[in-house]
XYZ file of C-alpha atoms in Angstrom:
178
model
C -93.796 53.831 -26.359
C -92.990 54.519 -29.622
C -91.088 52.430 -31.711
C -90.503 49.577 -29.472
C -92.705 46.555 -30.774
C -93.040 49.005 -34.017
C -90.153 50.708 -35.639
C -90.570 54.276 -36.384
C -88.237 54.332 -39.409
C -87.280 51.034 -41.513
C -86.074 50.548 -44.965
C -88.703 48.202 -47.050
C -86.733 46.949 -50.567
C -86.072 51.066 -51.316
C -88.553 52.728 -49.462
C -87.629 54.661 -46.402
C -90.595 54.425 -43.851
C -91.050 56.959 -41.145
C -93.452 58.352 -38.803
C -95.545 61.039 -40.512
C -94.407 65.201 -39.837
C -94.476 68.013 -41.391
C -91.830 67.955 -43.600
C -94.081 65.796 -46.000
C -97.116 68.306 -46.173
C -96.447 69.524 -49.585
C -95.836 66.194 -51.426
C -98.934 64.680 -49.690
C -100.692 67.981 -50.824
C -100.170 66.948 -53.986
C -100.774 63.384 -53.702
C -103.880 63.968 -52.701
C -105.152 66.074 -55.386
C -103.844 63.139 -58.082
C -106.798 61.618 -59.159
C -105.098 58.732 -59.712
C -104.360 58.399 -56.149
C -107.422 59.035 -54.114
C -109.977 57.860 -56.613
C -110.185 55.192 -53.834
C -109.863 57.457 -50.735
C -112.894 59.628 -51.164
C -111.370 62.414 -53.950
C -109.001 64.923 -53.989
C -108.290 67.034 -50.820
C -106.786 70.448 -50.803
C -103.658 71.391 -48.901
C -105.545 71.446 -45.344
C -106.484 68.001 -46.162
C -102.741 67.140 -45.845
C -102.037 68.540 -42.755
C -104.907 67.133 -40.831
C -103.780 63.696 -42.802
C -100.460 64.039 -41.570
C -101.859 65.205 -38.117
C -104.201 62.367 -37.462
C -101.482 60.462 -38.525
C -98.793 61.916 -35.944
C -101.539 61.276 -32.933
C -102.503 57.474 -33.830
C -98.757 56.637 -33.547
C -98.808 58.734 -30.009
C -101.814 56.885 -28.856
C -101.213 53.373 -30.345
C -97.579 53.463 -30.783
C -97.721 52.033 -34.338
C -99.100 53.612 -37.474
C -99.110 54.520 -40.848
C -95.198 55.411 -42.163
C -94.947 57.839 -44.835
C -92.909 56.637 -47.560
C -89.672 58.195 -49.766
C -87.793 56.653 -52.838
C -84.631 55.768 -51.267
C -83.483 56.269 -55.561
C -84.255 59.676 -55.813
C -85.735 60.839 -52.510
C -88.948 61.900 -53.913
C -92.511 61.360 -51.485
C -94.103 57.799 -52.384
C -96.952 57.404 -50.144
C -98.144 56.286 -46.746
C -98.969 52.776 -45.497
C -98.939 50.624 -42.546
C -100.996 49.266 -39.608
C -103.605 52.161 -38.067
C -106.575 51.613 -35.794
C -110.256 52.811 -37.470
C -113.604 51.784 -36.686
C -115.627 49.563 -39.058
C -118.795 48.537 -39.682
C -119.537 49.503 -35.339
C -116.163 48.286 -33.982
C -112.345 48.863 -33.663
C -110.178 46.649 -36.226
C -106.433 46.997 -37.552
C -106.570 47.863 -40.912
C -103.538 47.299 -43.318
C -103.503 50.757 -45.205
C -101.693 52.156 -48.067
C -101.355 54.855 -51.160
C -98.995 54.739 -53.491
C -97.462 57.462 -55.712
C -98.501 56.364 -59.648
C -94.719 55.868 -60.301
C -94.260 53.121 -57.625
C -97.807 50.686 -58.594
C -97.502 47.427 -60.016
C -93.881 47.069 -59.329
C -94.698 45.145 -55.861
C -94.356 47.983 -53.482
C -97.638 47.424 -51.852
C -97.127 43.939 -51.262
C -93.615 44.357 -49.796
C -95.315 46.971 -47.705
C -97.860 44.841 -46.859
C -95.397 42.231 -45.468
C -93.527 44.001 -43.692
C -96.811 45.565 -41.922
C -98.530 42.419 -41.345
C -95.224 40.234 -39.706
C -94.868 43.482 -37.614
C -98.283 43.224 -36.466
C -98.589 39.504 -36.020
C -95.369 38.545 -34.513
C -94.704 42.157 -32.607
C -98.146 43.335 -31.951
C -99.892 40.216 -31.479
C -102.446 41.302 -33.038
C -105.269 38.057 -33.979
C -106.310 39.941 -37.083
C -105.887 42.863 -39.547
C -108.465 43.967 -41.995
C -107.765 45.297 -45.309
C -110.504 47.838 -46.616
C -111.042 48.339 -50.671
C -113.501 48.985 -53.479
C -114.682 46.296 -55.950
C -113.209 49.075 -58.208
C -110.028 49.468 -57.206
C -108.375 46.233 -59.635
C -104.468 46.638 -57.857
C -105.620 46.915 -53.959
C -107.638 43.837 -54.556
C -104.599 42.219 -56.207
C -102.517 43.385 -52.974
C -105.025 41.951 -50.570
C -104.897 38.497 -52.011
C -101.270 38.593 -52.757
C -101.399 38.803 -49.092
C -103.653 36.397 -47.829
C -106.281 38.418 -47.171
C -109.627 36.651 -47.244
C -112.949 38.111 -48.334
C -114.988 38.786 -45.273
C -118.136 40.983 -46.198
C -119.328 44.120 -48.144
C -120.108 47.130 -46.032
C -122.457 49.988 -47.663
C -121.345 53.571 -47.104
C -122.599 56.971 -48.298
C -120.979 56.978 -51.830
C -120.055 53.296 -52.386
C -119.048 50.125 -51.346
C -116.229 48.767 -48.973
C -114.914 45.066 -49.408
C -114.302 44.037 -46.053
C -110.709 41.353 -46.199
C -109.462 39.707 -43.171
C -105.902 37.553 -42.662
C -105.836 36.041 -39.248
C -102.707 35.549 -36.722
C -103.654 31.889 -37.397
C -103.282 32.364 -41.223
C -100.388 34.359 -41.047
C -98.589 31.625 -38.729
C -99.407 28.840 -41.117
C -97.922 30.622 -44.343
């Protein structure tokens, strides 16, 4: 059931979170061909990459009933990304992963993290889920900052075609104690 352990809409310190449709295919279009942006989530991807995104996206919260939201500027309104909780396989199994991607305007001014919280208590105290993973690249200098701003620990390195993945864990134990 969607929603009910996992709100489909929330406000997060000025960012309107919602479930993913297809209202936002243009502005993730063009997220996803900022460099900036997806240096970290395998290059740019052309406007079909932003419907399947937003597809995918649509059918995890059908299956799972939580997801990724995707993200406005309560300010001005305009698209600011997608993050949340989504189910992926890793390294041969099914984890939670803590996910995000930011619009360049809206980094290093603690959107991620407040993000972040409000992803993980949902997932630990709603979901009851014993642990989320956080996924990065020893490149990417501000998701590594969010991870431990979180509480994420350093789990493992995982080789994939292209690169590297920096495996981070935070535990329902970890989460309870902080």
């Amino acid at each position: 059931m969607l929603g009910r352990l996992y709100p489909t809409i929330l406000e997060i310190d000025g960012l309107l979170a919602d479930v993913p449709h297809d209202g936002y295919a243009g502005a993730v279009a063009t997220l996803l061909e900022d460099p900036a942006t997806v240096v970290t989530l395998g290059g740019a991807r052309s406007g079909e990459g932003a419907t399947s995104l937003i597809a995918r996206a649509r059918a995890h919260w059908r299956e799972a009933g939580f997801g990724l939201w995707f993200l406005r500027d309560m300010r001005d309104g305009g698209f600011a990304g997608w993050g949340g909780l989504r189910r992926r396989e890793l390294a041969g199994g099914r984890v939670v992963e803590f996910a995000y991607a930011l619009a360049p305007r809206l980094r290093c001014k603690g959107n991620a993290v407040r993000l972040g919280q409000a992803a993980l208590q949902l997932g630990f105290d709603r979901l009851a889920l014993r642990e989320i993973v956080a996924v990065t690249t020893a490149e990417n200098q501000h998701g590594l900052g969010v991870t431990e701003r979180l509480g994420f620990e350093y789990a493992e390195t995982i080789d994939r075609p292209g690169g590297r993945d920096l495996i981070y864990r935070r535990t329902a134990a970890a989460h309870a104690a902080a």
